[in-house]
Amino acid sequence: MSLPELYTRFVLIDRPTTFAGDNVYRKEVLPLSNLKPGPGQALVKTLWLSLDPAMRAWMDDRPNFLPPIQIGETVRSLGVGVVLELGPDCSFKVGDLIMGFIGLRDFGIIDEATTDVIRKESYHSHTEGVVPEDYLGPMGIPGLAAYFGLYDIAHLKAGQTLVVTAAAGATGSMVCQLGKQAGAKVVAIAGTDEKCAWLRDDLGCDVVLNYKSPTFQADFEKDVDRFDIFFDNVAGPVLNYMMTRLRPNSVIVLSGFISQMNKEKPEGLTNYVRMVGMRARMEAFIITDYRERWAEGREVIAKGLADGSLKRRFEVVEGLENVPRVYNRLFSGENKGKL
Ligand SMILES: NC(=O)c1ccc[n+]([C@@H]2O[C@H](COP(=O)([O-])OP(=O)(O)OC[C@H]3O[C@@H](n4cnc5c(N)ncnc54)[C@H](OP(=O)(O)O)[C@@H]3O)[C@@H](O)[C@H]2O)c1
């Protein structure tokens, strides 16, 4: 492969206080020869980049499971790429497909320690039904968060009522489908009629509700009433409301807080007091903590992708330069599936 002389990256130049607009990024075009892999590193060419809600949290100067992105640094993002050159002691092979923290750039350096090789032999024959970009969706952070959130945090059992927010998104759609496969009654909550129709007609969710409807709470009380497990990707007012719909010993899996991410001050919860009488539990988790067990989740998910029992949608935008323009689709809900 003949390589260009220059590569492009987006660096963070300001910390957003609300939505990350154009003003927080700067595009830089630099000599590719600057990118030299060190020990345990590799030079990769980007094939796909993942736009994740977590990137917005990493732009804040607050403690998180990864350090804040520093001003002047490449904006951190996951991606799928192909290995071009190896640093000393890197066990990858030139030509390997990888999934790791490439950042918003068309060529990047990745660390072997935090990068997965996507090889056919890694995931058995099921890999037949899996495409590389799946490692940013169902086979990546969103799908694995669904799997471990449901099984390790919520201890999901057949017959339970499972409520899911941002249900048509990358994470939520996997939660819904894994929940159905496990025999739960799945209540999917999303923000557009199109997404609600997909959840009902294509994914087979039992109850589908639009949280933007003026009758949302009345509909919930009529069609669902109470739940055993609430897999919450959203937080804010819907979480506060769900705290009034607990069953005894119910579990709230706090996966994310997308409704609060662009706020300087998150909205407070008032109904948490109901958790005491219901002996309820709320537990947050970060999927990178399960890295040693990702293969277990991928085995199940790959099988579902291969036999068609698990479905996924992607919202694909061509061109690195479009990232600042399209990133906020995650927060407006314009993305239909993994962005
Ligand atoms: N804990 C973990 O390790 C972990 C791992 C992966 C993801 N997550 C979390 O999972 C959540 C979903 O992430 P994703 O990557 O799968 O994104 P996604 O669901 O594919 O896209 C985000 C969706 O969130 C919904 N949304 C945006 N703003 C909202 C608001 N104010 N109120 C309600 N819904 C809103 C929108 O759908 P509607 O049109 O339906 O509003 C939007 O399409 C995020 O909170 C993320 O941080 C956590």
mmCIF file of N, CA and C in Angstrom, residues 28-107:
data_model
loop_
_atom_site.group_PDB
_atom_site.id
_atom_site.type_symbol
_atom_site.label_atom_id
_atom_site.label_comp_id
_atom_site.label_asym_id
_atom_site.label_seq_id
_atom_site.Cartn_x
_atom_site.Cartn_y
_atom_site.Cartn_z
ATOM 1 N N GLU A 28 -6.152 19.382 11.851
ATOM 2 C CA GLU A 28 -4.716 19.569 11.579
ATOM 3 C C GLU A 28 -4.280 18.560 10.527
ATOM 4 N N VAL A 29 -3.456 19.016 9.604
ATOM 5 C CA VAL A 29 -2.890 18.129 8.580
ATOM 6 C C VAL A 29 -1.385 18.102 8.819
ATOM 7 N N LEU A 30 -0.860 16.927 9.076
ATOM 8 C CA LEU A 30 0.527 16.795 9.567
ATOM 9 C C LEU A 30 1.266 15.714 8.776
ATOM 10 N N PRO A 31 2.610 15.744 8.806
ATOM 11 C CA PRO A 31 3.366 14.684 8.099
ATOM 12 C C PRO A 31 3.097 13.309 8.719
ATOM 13 N N LEU A 32 2.802 12.345 7.889
ATOM 14 C CA LEU A 32 2.568 10.981 8.385
ATOM 15 C C LEU A 32 3.831 10.434 9.060
ATOM 16 N N SER A 33 4.985 10.943 8.627
ATOM 17 C CA SER A 33 6.247 10.465 9.220
ATOM 18 C C SER A 33 6.344 10.811 10.706
ATOM 19 N N ASN A 34 5.476 11.713 11.205
ATOM 20 C CA ASN A 34 5.449 12.004 12.661
ATOM 21 C C ASN A 34 4.930 10.816 13.456
ATOM 22 N N LEU A 35 4.151 9.952 12.804
ATOM 23 C CA LEU A 35 3.518 8.840 13.528
ATOM 24 C C LEU A 35 4.443 7.629 13.513
ATOM 25 N N LYS A 36 5.211 7.496 14.558
ATOM 26 C CA LYS A 36 6.161 6.369 14.657
ATOM 27 C C LYS A 36 5.742 5.482 15.815
ATOM 28 N N PRO A 37 5.393 4.208 15.560
ATOM 29 C CA PRO A 37 4.973 3.351 16.678
ATOM 30 C C PRO A 37 6.131 3.042 17.626
ATOM 31 N N GLY A 38 5.872 3.213 18.924
ATOM 32 C CA GLY A 38 6.860 2.866 19.950
ATOM 33 C C GLY A 38 6.683 1.420 20.374
ATOM 34 N N PRO A 39 7.356 1.008 21.475
ATOM 35 C CA PRO A 39 7.236 -0.385 21.939
ATOM 36 C C PRO A 39 5.773 -0.745 22.218
ATOM 37 N N GLY A 40 5.334 -1.905 21.731
ATOM 38 C CA GLY A 40 3.958 -2.368 21.966
ATOM 39 C C GLY A 40 2.917 -1.568 21.214
ATOM 40 N N GLN A 41 3.340 -0.814 20.205
ATOM 41 C CA GLN A 41 2.388 0.009 19.450
ATOM 42 C C GLN A 41 2.399 -0.372 17.973
ATOM 43 N N ALA A 42 1.393 0.119 17.258
ATOM 44 C CA ALA A 42 1.343 -0.102 15.805
ATOM 45 C C ALA A 42 0.782 1.144 15.125
ATOM 46 N N LEU A 43 1.220 1.357 13.890
ATOM 47 C CA LEU A 43 0.642 2.397 13.035
ATOM 48 C C LEU A 43 -0.534 1.765 12.293
ATOM 49 N N VAL A 44 -1.679 2.420 12.314
ATOM 50 C CA VAL A 44 -2.853 1.872 11.628
ATOM 51 C C VAL A 44 -3.467 2.901 10.692
ATOM 52 N N LYS A 45 -4.116 2.379 9.668
ATOM 53 C CA LYS A 45 -4.953 3.223 8.804
ATOM 54 C C LYS A 45 -6.394 3.014 9.249
ATOM 55 N N THR A 46 -7.100 4.123 9.439
ATOM 56 C CA THR A 46 -8.482 4.047 9.913
ATOM 57 C C THR A 46 -9.407 3.576 8.799
ATOM 58 N N LEU A 47 -10.298 2.645 9.150
ATOM 59 C CA LEU A 47 -11.352 2.236 8.213
ATOM 60 C C LEU A 47 -12.709 2.771 8.665
ATOM 61 N N TRP A 48 -12.964 2.654 9.966
ATOM 62 C CA TRP A 48 -14.238 3.112 10.549
ATOM 63 C C TRP A 48 -13.931 3.807 11.853
ATOM 64 N N LEU A 49 -14.640 4.904 12.138
ATOM 65 C CA LEU A 49 -14.546 5.523 13.464
ATOM 66 C C LEU A 49 -15.896 5.412 14.143
ATOM 67 N N SER A 50 -15.837 5.273 15.455
ATOM 68 C CA SER A 50 -17.047 5.154 16.258
ATOM 69 C C SER A 50 -17.283 6.481 16.956
ATOM 70 N N LEU A 51 -18.498 7.037 16.804
ATOM 71 C CA LEU A 51 -18.853 8.236 17.567
ATOM 72 C C LEU A 51 -19.704 7.793 18.738
ATOM 73 N N ASP A 52 -19.186 8.016 19.930
ATOM 74 C CA ASP A 52 -19.822 7.513 21.151
ATOM 75 C C ASP A 52 -20.160 8.655 22.089
ATOM 76 N N PRO A 53 -21.269 8.515 22.857
ATOM 77 C CA PRO A 53 -21.579 9.523 23.866
ATOM 78 C C PRO A 53 -20.415 9.757 24.836
ATOM 79 N N ALA A 54 -19.656 8.714 25.146
ATOM 80 C CA ALA A 54 -18.553 8.854 26.112
ATOM 81 C C ALA A 54 -17.537 9.916 25.687
ATOM 82 N N MET A 55 -17.393 10.151 24.393
ATOM 83 C CA MET A 55 -16.410 11.149 23.924
ATOM 84 C C MET A 55 -16.734 12.527 24.500
ATOM 85 N N ARG A 56 -18.038 12.814 24.610
ATOM 86 C CA ARG A 56 -18.448 14.111 25.166
ATOM 87 C C ARG A 56 -18.015 14.211 26.637
ATOM 88 N N ALA A 57 -18.141 13.111 27.373
ATOM 89 C CA ALA A 57 -17.732 13.118 28.787
ATOM 90 C C ALA A 57 -16.210 13.269 28.905
ATOM 91 N N TRP A 58 -15.465 12.663 27.983
ATOM 92 C CA TRP A 58 -13.994 12.788 28.031
ATOM 93 C C TRP A 58 -13.527 14.210 27.706
ATOM 94 N N MET A 59 -14.402 15.011 27.095
ATOM 95 C CA MET A 59 -14.035 16.407 26.798
ATOM 96 C C MET A 59 -14.116 17.279 28.055
ATOM 97 N N ASP A 60 -14.825 16.807 29.091
ATOM 98 C CA ASP A 60 -14.923 17.555 30.350
ATOM 99 C C ASP A 60 -13.671 17.313 31.177
ATOM 100 N N ASP A 61 -13.326 18.311 31.967
ATOM 101 C CA ASP A 61 -12.163 18.163 32.850
ATOM 102 C C ASP A 61 -12.623 17.595 34.193
ATOM 103 N N ARG A 62 -13.134 16.365 34.148
ATOM 104 C CA ARG A 62 -13.656 15.717 35.359
ATOM 105 C C ARG A 62 -13.103 14.305 35.447
ATOM 106 N N PRO A 63 -12.965 13.771 36.660
ATOM 107 C CA PRO A 63 -12.505 12.379 36.778
ATOM 108 C C PRO A 63 -13.482 11.442 36.076
ATOM 109 N N ASN A 64 -12.956 10.461 35.380
ATOM 110 C CA ASN A 64 -13.790 9.511 34.649
ATOM 111 C C ASN A 64 -12.998 8.211 34.582
ATOM 112 N N PHE A 65 -13.537 7.204 33.904
ATOM 113 C CA PHE A 65 -12.807 5.933 33.851
ATOM 114 C C PHE A 65 -11.583 6.020 32.950
ATOM 115 N N LEU A 66 -11.532 7.030 32.088
ATOM 116 C CA LEU A 66 -10.310 7.368 31.344
ATOM 117 C C LEU A 66 -10.025 8.837 31.628
ATOM 118 N N PRO A 67 -8.762 9.272 31.542
ATOM 119 C CA PRO A 67 -8.469 10.672 31.835
ATOM 120 C C PRO A 67 -9.128 11.614 30.838
ATOM 121 N N PRO A 68 -9.399 12.866 31.221
ATOM 122 C CA PRO A 68 -9.962 13.814 30.256
ATOM 123 C C PRO A 68 -9.030 13.965 29.051
ATOM 124 N N ILE A 69 -9.609 14.219 27.884
ATOM 125 C CA ILE A 69 -8.791 14.567 26.708
ATOM 126 C C ILE A 69 -8.168 15.923 27.019
ATOM 127 N N GLN A 70 -6.869 16.053 26.835
ATOM 128 C CA GLN A 70 -6.203 17.327 27.129
ATOM 129 C C GLN A 70 -6.357 18.283 25.946
ATOM 130 N N ILE A 71 -6.351 19.577 26.232
ATOM 131 C CA ILE A 71 -6.409 20.573 25.163
ATOM 132 C C ILE A 71 -5.176 20.385 24.271
ATOM 133 N N GLY A 72 -5.419 20.321 22.966
ATOM 134 C CA GLY A 72 -4.317 20.111 22.012
ATOM 135 C C GLY A 72 -4.107 18.648 21.638
ATOM 136 N N GLU A 73 -4.790 17.738 22.363
ATOM 137 C CA GLU A 73 -4.671 16.301 22.046
ATOM 138 C C GLU A 73 -5.682 15.895 20.983
ATOM 139 N N THR A 74 -5.357 14.838 20.239
ATOM 140 C CA THR A 74 -6.330 14.235 19.317
ATOM 141 C C THR A 74 -7.554 13.806 20.119
ATOM 142 N N VAL A 75 -8.735 14.090 19.590
ATOM 143 C CA VAL A 75 -9.964 13.684 20.284
ATOM 144 C C VAL A 75 -10.019 12.157 20.307
ATOM 145 N N ARG A 76 -10.182 11.614 21.509
ATOM 146 C CA ARG A 76 -10.171 10.151 21.681
ATOM 147 C C ARG A 76 -11.443 9.547 21.088
ATOM 148 N N SER A 77 -11.272 8.490 20.307
ATOM 149 C CA SER A 77 -12.434 7.748 19.807
ATOM 150 C C SER A 77 -11.977 6.340 19.477
ATOM 151 N N LEU A 78 -12.919 5.441 19.509
ATOM 152 C CA LEU A 78 -12.620 4.077 19.066
ATOM 153 C C LEU A 78 -12.714 4.006 17.555
ATOM 154 N N GLY A 79 -12.056 3.027 16.987
ATOM 155 C CA GLY A 79 -12.167 2.831 15.551
ATOM 156 C C GLY A 79 -11.712 1.438 15.163
ATOM 157 N N VAL A 80 -12.015 1.100 13.933
ATOM 158 C CA VAL A 80 -11.494 -0.135 13.331
ATOM 159 C C VAL A 80 -10.486 0.284 12.270
ATOM 160 N N GLY A 81 -9.332 -0.342 12.298
ATOM 161 C CA GLY A 81 -8.294 0.016 11.330
ATOM 162 C C GLY A 81 -7.499 -1.191 10.904
ATOM 163 N N VAL A 82 -6.558 -0.947 9.988
ATOM 164 C CA VAL A 82 -5.686 -2.016 9.507
ATOM 165 C C VAL A 82 -4.249 -1.659 9.881
ATOM 166 N N VAL A 83 -3.528 -2.659 10.388
ATOM 167 C CA VAL A 83 -2.155 -2.435 10.860
ATOM 168 C C VAL A 83 -1.206 -2.301 9.668
ATOM 169 N N LEU A 84 -0.420 -1.197 9.680
ATOM 170 C CA LEU A 84 0.531 -0.944 8.587
ATOM 171 C C LEU A 84 1.975 -1.177 8.995
ATOM 172 N N GLU A 85 2.281 -0.878 10.261
ATOM 173 C CA GLU A 85 3.684 -0.927 10.695
ATOM 174 C C GLU A 85 3.715 -1.249 12.184
ATOM 175 N N LEU A 86 4.685 -2.060 12.592
ATOM 176 C CA LEU A 86 4.752 -2.482 13.992
ATOM 177 C C LEU A 86 5.899 -1.795 14.709
ATOM 178 N N GLY A 87 5.665 -1.399 15.971
ATOM 179 C CA GLY A 87 6.750 -0.948 16.826
ATOM 180 C C GLY A 87 7.444 -2.166 17.433
ATOM 181 N N PRO A 88 8.549 -1.938 18.194
ATOM 182 C CA PRO A 88 9.246 -3.066 18.828
ATOM 183 C C PRO A 88 8.295 -3.830 19.752
ATOM 184 N N ASP A 89 8.426 -5.132 19.789
ATOM 185 C CA ASP A 89 7.668 -6.000 20.712
ATOM 186 C C ASP A 89 6.160 -5.932 20.526
ATOM 187 N N CYS A 90 5.677 -5.551 19.372
ATOM 188 C CA CYS A 90 4.231 -5.576 19.140
ATOM 189 C C CYS A 90 3.901 -6.905 18.479
ATOM 190 N N SER A 91 2.932 -7.628 19.050
ATOM 191 C CA SER A 91 2.666 -8.990 18.559
ATOM 192 C C SER A 91 1.658 -9.017 17.410
ATOM 193 N N PHE A 92 1.144 -7.873 17.009
ATOM 194 C CA PHE A 92 0.209 -7.849 15.882
ATOM 195 C C PHE A 92 0.956 -8.197 14.596
ATOM 196 N N LYS A 93 0.155 -8.437 13.545
ATOM 197 C CA LYS A 93 0.770 -8.681 12.234
ATOM 198 C C LYS A 93 0.385 -7.552 11.298
ATOM 199 N N VAL A 94 1.279 -7.196 10.390
ATOM 200 C CA VAL A 94 0.913 -6.208 9.372
ATOM 201 C C VAL A 94 -0.270 -6.779 8.586
ATOM 202 N N GLY A 95 -1.312 -5.980 8.393
ATOM 203 C CA GLY A 95 -2.516 -6.451 7.703
ATOM 204 C C GLY A 95 -3.625 -6.847 8.649
ATOM 205 N N ASP A 96 -3.313 -7.003 9.953
ATOM 206 C CA ASP A 96 -4.378 -7.322 10.923
ATOM 207 C C ASP A 96 -5.420 -6.219 10.939
ATOM 208 N N LEU A 97 -6.670 -6.603 11.099
ATOM 209 C CA LEU A 97 -7.717 -5.636 11.408
ATOM 210 C C LEU A 97 -7.778 -5.501 12.921
ATOM 211 N N ILE A 98 -7.888 -4.285 13.411
ATOM 212 C CA ILE A 98 -7.921 -4.067 14.869
ATOM 213 C C ILE A 98 -9.088 -3.163 15.241
ATOM 214 N N MET A 99 -9.486 -3.245 16.520
ATOM 215 C CA MET A 99 -10.446 -2.288 17.092
ATOM 216 C C MET A 99 -9.789 -1.695 18.329
ATOM 217 N N GLY A 100 -9.621 -0.381 18.337
ATOM 218 C CA GLY A 100 -8.983 0.248 19.490
ATOM 219 C C GLY A 100 -9.131 1.756 19.437
ATOM 220 N N PHE A 101 -8.416 2.427 20.336
ATOM 221 C CA PHE A 101 -8.516 3.892 20.461
ATOM 222 C C PHE A 101 -7.636 4.562 19.410
ATOM 223 N N ILE A 102 -8.166 4.674 18.214
ATOM 224 C CA ILE A 102 -7.408 5.303 17.128
ATOM 225 C C ILE A 102 -7.463 6.818 17.275
ATOM 226 N N GLY A 103 -8.590 7.352 17.719
ATOM 227 C CA GLY A 103 -8.775 8.808 17.774
ATOM 228 C C GLY A 103 -9.312 9.320 16.448
ATOM 229 N N LEU A 104 -9.737 10.607 16.476
ATOM 230 C CA LEU A 104 -10.322 11.189 15.256
ATOM 231 C C LEU A 104 -9.202 11.527 14.282
ATOM 232 N N ARG A 105 -8.734 10.529 13.552
ATOM 233 C CA ARG A 105 -7.664 10.725 12.568
ATOM 234 C C ARG A 105 -7.710 9.601 11.535
ATOM 235 N N ASP A 106 -7.157 9.881 10.367
ATOM 236 C CA ASP A 106 -7.236 8.863 9.304
ATOM 237 C C ASP A 106 -6.087 7.867 9.367
ATOM 238 N N PHE A 107 -5.022 8.224 10.081
ATOM 239 C CA PHE A 107 -3.954 7.272 10.424
ATOM 240 C C PHE A 107 -3.646 7.509 11.899
#
